[in-house]
Short mmCIF file of C-alpha atoms in Angstrom, two decimals:
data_model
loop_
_atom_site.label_atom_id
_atom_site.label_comp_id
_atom_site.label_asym_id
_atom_site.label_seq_id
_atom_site.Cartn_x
_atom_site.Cartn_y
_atom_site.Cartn_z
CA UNK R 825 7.63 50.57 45.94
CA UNK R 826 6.00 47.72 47.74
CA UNK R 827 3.20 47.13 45.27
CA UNK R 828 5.57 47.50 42.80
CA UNK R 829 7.63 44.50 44.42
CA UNK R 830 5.07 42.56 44.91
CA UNK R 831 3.15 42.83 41.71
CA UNK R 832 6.08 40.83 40.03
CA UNK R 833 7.01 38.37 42.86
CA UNK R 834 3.28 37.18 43.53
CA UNK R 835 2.16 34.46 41.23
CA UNK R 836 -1.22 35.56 39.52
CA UNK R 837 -3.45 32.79 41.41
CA UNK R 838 -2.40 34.79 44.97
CA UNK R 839 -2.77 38.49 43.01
CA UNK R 840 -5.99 39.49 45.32
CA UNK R 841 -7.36 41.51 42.40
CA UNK R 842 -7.74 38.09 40.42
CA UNK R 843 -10.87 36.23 40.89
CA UNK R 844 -10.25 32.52 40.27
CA UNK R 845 -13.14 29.79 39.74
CA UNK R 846 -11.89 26.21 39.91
CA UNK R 847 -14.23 23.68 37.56
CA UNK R 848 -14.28 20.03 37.81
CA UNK R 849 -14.96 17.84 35.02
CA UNK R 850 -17.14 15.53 35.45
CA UNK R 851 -17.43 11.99 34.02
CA UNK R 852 -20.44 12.02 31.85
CA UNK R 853 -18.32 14.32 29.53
CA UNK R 854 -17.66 13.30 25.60
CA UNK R 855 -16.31 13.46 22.50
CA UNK R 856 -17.42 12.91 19.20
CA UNK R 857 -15.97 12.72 16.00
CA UNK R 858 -17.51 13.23 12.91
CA UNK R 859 -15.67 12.08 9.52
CA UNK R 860 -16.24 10.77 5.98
CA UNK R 861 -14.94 8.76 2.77
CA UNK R 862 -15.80 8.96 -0.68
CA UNK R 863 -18.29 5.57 0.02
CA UNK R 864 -19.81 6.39 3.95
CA UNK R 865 -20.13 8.35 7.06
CA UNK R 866 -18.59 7.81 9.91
CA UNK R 867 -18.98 8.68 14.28
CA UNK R 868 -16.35 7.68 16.40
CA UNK R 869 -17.26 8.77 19.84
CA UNK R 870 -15.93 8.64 24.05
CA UNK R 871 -18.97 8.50 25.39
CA UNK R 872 -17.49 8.00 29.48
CA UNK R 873 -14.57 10.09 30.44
CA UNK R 874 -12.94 8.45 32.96
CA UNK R 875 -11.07 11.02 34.99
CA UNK R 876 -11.87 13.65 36.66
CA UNK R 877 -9.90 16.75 35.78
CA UNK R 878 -10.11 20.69 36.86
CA UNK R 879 -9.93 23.74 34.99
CA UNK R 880 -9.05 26.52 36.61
CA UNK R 881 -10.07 30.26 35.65
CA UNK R 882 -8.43 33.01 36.06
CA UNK R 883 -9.52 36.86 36.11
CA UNK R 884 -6.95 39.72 36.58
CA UNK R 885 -8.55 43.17 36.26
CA UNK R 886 -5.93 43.95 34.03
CA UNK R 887 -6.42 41.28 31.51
CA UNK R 888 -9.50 41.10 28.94
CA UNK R 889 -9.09 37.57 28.73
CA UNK R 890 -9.80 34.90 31.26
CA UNK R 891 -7.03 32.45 31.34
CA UNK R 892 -7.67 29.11 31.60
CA UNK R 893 -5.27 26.35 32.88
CA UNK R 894 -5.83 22.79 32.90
CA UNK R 895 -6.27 19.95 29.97
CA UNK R 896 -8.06 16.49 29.29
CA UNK R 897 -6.43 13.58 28.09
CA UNK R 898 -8.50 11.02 26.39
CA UNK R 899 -7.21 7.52 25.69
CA UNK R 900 -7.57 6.31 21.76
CA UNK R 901 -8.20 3.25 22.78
CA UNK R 902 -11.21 4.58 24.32
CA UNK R 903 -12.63 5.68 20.67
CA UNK R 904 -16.27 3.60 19.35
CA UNK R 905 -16.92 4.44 16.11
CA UNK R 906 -19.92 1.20 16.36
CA UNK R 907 -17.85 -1.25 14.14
CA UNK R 908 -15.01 -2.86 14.92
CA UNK R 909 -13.19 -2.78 11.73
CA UNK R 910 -13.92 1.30 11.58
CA UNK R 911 -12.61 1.73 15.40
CA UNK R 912 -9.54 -0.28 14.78
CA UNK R 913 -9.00 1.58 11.87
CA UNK R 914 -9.24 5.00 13.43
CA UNK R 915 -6.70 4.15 16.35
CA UNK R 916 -4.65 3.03 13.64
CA UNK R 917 -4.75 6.13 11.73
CA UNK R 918 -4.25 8.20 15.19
CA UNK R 919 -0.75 6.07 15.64
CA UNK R 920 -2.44 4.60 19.11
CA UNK R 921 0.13 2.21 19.82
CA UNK R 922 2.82 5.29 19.71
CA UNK R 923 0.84 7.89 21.07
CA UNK R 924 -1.99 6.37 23.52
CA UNK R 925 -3.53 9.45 24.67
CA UNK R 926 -5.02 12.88 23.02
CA UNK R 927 -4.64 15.51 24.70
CA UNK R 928 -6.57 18.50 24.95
CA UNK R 929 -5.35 21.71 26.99
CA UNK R 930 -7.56 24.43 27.79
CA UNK R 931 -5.73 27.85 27.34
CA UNK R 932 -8.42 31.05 28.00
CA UNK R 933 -12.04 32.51 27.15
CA UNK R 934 -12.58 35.67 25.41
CA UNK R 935 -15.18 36.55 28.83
CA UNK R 936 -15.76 35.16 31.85
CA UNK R 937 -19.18 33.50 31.45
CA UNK R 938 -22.24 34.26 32.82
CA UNK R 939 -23.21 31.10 33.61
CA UNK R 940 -27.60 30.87 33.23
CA UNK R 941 -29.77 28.38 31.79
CA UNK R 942 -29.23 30.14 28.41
CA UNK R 943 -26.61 28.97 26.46
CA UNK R 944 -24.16 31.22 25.69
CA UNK R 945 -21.84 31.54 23.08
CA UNK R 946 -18.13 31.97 23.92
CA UNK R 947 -14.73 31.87 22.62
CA UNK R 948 -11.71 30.08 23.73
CA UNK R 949 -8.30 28.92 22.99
CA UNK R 950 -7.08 24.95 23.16
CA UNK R 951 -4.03 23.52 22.37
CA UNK R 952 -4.85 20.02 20.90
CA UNK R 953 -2.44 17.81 20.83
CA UNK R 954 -2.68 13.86 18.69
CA UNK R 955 0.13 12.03 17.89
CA UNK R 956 2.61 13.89 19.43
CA UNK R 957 1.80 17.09 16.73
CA UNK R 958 0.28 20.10 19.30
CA UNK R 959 -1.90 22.89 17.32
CA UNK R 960 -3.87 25.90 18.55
CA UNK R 961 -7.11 26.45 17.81
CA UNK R 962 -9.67 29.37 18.58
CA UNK R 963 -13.20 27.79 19.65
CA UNK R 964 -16.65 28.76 19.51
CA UNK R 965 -18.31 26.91 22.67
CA UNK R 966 -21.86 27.16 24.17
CA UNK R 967 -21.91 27.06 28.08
CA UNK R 968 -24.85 27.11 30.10
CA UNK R 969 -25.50 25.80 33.90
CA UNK R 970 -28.36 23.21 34.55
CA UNK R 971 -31.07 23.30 37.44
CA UNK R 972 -28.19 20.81 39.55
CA UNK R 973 -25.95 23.35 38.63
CA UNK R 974 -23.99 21.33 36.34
CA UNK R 975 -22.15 23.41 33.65
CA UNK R 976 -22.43 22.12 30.30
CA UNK R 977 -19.69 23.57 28.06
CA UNK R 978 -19.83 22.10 24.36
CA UNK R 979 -17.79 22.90 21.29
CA UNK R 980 -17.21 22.16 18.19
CA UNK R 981 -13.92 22.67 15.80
CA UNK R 982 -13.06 21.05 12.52
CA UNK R 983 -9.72 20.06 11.90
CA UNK R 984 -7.98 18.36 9.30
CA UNK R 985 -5.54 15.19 9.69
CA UNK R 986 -3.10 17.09 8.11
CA UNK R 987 -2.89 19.70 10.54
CA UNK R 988 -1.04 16.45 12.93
CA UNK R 989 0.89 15.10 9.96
CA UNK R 990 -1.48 12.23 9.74
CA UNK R 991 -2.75 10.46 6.59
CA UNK R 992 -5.93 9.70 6.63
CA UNK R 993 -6.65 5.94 5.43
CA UNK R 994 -6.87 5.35 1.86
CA UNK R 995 -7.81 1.55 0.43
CA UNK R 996 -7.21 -0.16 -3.40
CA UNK R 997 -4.89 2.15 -4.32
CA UNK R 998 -6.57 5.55 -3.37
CA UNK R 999 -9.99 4.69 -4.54
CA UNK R 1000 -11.38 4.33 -1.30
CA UNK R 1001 -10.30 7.34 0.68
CA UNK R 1002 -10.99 9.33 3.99
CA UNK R 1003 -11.16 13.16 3.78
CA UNK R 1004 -8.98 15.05 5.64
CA UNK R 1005 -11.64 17.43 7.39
CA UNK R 1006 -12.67 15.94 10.78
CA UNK R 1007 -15.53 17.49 13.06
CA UNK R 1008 -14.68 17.11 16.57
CA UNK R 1009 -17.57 17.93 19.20
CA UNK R 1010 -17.35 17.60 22.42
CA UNK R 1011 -19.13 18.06 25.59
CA UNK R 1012 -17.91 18.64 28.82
CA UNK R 1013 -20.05 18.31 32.38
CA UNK R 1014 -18.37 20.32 35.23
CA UNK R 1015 -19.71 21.43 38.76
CA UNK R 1016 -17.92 24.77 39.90
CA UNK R 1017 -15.59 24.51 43.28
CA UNK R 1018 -15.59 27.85 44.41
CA UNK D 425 8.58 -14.82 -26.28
CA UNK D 426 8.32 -11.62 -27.85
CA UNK D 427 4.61 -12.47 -29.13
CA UNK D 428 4.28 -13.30 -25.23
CA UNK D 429 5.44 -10.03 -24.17
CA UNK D 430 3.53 -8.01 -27.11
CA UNK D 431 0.56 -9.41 -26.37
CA UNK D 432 0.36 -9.22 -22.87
CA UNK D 433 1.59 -5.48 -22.87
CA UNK D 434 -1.27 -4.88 -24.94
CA UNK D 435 -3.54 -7.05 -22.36
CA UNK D 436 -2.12 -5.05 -19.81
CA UNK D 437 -2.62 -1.53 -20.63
CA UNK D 438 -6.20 -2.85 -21.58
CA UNK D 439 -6.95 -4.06 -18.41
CA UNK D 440 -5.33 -1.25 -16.83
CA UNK D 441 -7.98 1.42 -18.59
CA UNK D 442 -10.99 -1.52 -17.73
CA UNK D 443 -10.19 -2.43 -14.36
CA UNK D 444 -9.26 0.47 -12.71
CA UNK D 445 -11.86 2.82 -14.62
CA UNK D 446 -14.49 0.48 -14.10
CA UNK D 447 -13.47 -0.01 -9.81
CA UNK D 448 -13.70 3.72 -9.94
CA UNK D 449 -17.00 4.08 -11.46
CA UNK D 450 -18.23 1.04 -9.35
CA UNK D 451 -16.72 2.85 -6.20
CA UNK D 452 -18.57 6.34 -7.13
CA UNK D 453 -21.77 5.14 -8.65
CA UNK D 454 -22.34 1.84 -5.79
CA UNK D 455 -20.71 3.50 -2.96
CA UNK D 456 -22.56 0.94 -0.72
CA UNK D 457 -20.49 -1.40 -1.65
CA UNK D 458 -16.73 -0.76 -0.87
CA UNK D 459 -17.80 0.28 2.83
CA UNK D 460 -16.43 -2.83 3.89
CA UNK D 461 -12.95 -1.89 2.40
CA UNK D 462 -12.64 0.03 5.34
CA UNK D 463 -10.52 -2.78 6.98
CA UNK D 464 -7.32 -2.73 8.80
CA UNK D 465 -6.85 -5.83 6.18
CA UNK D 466 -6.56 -3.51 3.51
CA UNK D 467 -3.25 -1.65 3.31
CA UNK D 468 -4.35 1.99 4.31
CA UNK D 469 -0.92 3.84 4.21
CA UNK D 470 -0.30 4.22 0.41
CA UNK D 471 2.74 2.23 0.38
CA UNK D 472 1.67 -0.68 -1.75
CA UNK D 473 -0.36 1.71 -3.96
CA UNK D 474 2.50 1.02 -6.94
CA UNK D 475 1.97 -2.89 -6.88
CA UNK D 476 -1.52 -2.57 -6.60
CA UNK D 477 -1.73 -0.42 -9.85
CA UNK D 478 0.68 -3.29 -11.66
CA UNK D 479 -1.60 -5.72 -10.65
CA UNK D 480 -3.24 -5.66 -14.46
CA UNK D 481 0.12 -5.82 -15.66
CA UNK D 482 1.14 -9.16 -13.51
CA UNK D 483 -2.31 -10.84 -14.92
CA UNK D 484 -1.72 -9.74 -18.32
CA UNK D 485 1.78 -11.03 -18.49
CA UNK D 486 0.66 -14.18 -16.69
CA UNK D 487 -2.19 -15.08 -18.82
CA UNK D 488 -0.47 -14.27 -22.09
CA UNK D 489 2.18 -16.97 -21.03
CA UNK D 490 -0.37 -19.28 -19.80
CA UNK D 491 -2.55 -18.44 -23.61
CA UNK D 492 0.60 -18.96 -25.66
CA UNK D 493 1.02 -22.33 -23.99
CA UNK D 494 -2.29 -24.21 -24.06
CA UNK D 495 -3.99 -22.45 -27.09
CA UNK D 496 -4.13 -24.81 -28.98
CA UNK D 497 -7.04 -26.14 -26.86
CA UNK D 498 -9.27 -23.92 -27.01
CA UNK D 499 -10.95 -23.77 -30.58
CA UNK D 500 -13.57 -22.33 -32.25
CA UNK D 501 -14.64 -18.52 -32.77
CA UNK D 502 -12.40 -15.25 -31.69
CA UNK D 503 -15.36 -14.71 -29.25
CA UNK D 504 -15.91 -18.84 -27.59
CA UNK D 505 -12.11 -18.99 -27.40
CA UNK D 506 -11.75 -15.97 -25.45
CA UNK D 507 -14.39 -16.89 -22.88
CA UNK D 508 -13.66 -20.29 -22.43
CA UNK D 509 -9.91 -19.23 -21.85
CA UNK D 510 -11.15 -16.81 -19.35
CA UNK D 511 -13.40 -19.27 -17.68
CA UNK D 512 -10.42 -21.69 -17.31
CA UNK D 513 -8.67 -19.95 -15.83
CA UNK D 514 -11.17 -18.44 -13.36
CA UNK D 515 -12.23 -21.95 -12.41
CA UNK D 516 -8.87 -23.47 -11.90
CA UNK D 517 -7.14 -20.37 -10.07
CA UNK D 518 -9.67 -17.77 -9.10
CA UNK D 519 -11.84 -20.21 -7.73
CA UNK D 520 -9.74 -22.26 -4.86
CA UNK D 521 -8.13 -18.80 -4.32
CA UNK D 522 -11.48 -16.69 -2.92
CA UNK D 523 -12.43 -19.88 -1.16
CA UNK D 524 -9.11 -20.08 0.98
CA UNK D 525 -9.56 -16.23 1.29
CA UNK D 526 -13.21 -16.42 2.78
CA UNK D 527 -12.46 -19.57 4.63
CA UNK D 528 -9.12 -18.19 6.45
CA UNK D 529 -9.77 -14.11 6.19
CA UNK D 530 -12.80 -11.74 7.69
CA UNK D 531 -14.67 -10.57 4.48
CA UNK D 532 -17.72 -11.09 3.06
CA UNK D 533 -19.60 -13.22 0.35
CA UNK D 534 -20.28 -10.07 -1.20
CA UNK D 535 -16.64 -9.40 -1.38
CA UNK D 536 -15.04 -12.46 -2.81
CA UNK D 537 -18.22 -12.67 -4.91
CA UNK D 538 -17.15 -9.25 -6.46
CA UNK D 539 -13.17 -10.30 -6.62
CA UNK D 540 -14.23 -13.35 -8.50
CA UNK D 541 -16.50 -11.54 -10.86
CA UNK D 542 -13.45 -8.95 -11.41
CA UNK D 543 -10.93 -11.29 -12.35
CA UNK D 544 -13.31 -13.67 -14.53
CA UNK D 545 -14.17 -10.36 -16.38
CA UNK D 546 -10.23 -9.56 -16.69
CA UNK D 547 -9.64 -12.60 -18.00
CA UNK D 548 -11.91 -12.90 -20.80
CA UNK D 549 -11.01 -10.08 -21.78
CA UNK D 550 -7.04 -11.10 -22.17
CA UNK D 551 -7.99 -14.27 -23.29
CA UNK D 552 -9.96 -11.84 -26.41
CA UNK D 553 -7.40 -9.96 -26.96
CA UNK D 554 -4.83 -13.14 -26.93
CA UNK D 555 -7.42 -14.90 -29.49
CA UNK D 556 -7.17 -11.52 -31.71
CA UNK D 557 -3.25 -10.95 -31.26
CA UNK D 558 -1.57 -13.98 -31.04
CA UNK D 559 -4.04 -16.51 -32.64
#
């Protein structure tokens, strides 16, 4: 009856049978994204994150999945996409001046990871949220520690403006337009804090 | 006024088919070109799209005023009186316009070398069609 009790009132973090890792994000970590028009190419990146932010995983013997708590924000002002006029435009598009920050929330893995030299692959769930419209996406990452024990997790997801209810920038009338299908990659630097 | 109107509907739906077929074949066959259209000075929202699209239609109407009033100077053949018409009015509008606009705005030769180009072609070819229609 005890167990029973107990099972409910302790929060999962303090449930002995969980096994919780704590990762810090570093500040080497960075995002890239990777869009086009009907005339060029163009890479908008954060190449600095400047916070440091922990994710926090969590194992309960019951549960396949390892949930994961803990998110990044990243400012839009912080965006380069290596011209002016094309990083101006960009924080346009993203609203910047209503919405200032991305943010990105980390939500579980499908395992907990191994963690070797070897990258492995690995899925997990994010909630991203830009201009104030959140969505939920399933993504493949690659994680793998370094010999200073560094883990490098890096993923990559396409989304679509659309899918935030933004228009992507369109010039003389439609001629000149930007597709809607954005690659975002991005790669985070963590040391574990076990 | 109605041979004002005629003609530059006419001019207009003309320059319509010329000016925006030939910006989208420009823009998908010299791509290289329009990269610097990606410019917070260029509306990027959609919401002027309508005005930009009527733009052939403001010209049109413009010039065929503009024709009906001085065409009695230019003489000569269909052809010369089309050109110089269009050459007018390229030098005495077009001209101080794309210098104010590279002097005061952040574009490029290329640019207001291209704008010029487009509306000296536009208006030769109103001032043929004004030459052919209302002689």
């Amino acid at each position: 009856m005890f167990l029973l009790l107990t099972s409910f009132i302790l929060p999962q973090h303090m449930n002995p049978a969980a096994e919780t890792k704590k990762w810090v994000i570093s500040q080497n970590s960075n995002l890239r994204v990777n869009g086009s028009t009907n005339v060029n190419k163009f890479t908008c990146e954060i190449l600095a994150y400047d916070q440091t932010d922990t994710l926090i995983l969590n194992k309960s013997k019951s549960d396949k999945e390892i949930a994961l708590s803990g998110s990044v924000s990243l400012k839009v002002l912080s965006f380069d996409c290596h011209n002016s006029i094309m990083t101006h435009d960009l924080q346009k598009t993203l609203k910047q001046k209503e919405f200032p920050c991305l943010h990105i929330s980390f939500l579980s893995l499908n395992k907990l990871p191994v963690l070797s030299i070897r990258p492995e692959p690995i899925t997990g769930r994010v909630d991203i949220e830009i201009a104030g419209i959140r969505k939920r996406f399933d993504i493949n990452y690659r994680i793998s520690v370094d010999a200073q024990k560094n883990i490098h997790l890096l993923g990559s997801q396409d989304v679509n403006f659309s899918d935030f209810n933004l228009k992507p920038p369109r010039k003389l009338g439609g001629l000149i337009k930007t597709n809607d299908k954005l690659n975002v990659d991005f790669h985070l630097k963590m040391k574990n804090m076990e | 006024m109605k041979k004002i109107l005629i003609s530059g509907l006419i001019a207009g739906c003309i320059l319509f088919i010329v000016s925006y077929g030939g910006l989208f074949l420009a823009v998908k066959f010299f791509p290289g070109l329009f990269i610097e259209y990606n410019n917070p000075l260029f509306n990027s929202d959609g919401s002027r799209d309508v005005l930009f699209y009527l733009h052939a239609f403001i010209i049109s109407f413009a010039l065929s005023w503009f024709w009906d009033r001085f065409k009695g100077l230019f003489k000569g053949a269909l052809i010369l009186r089309g050109f110089e018409f269009g050459l007018v009015y390229s030098v005495i509008a077009l001209l101080p316009v794309m210098w104010i606009s590279f002097s005061a705005l952040d574009i490029t030769v290329v640019m207001v070398v291209s704008w010029f180009l487009y509306g000296l072609v536009q208006a030769i070819i109103a001032g043929l069609v004004f030459a052919k229609i209302n002689p």
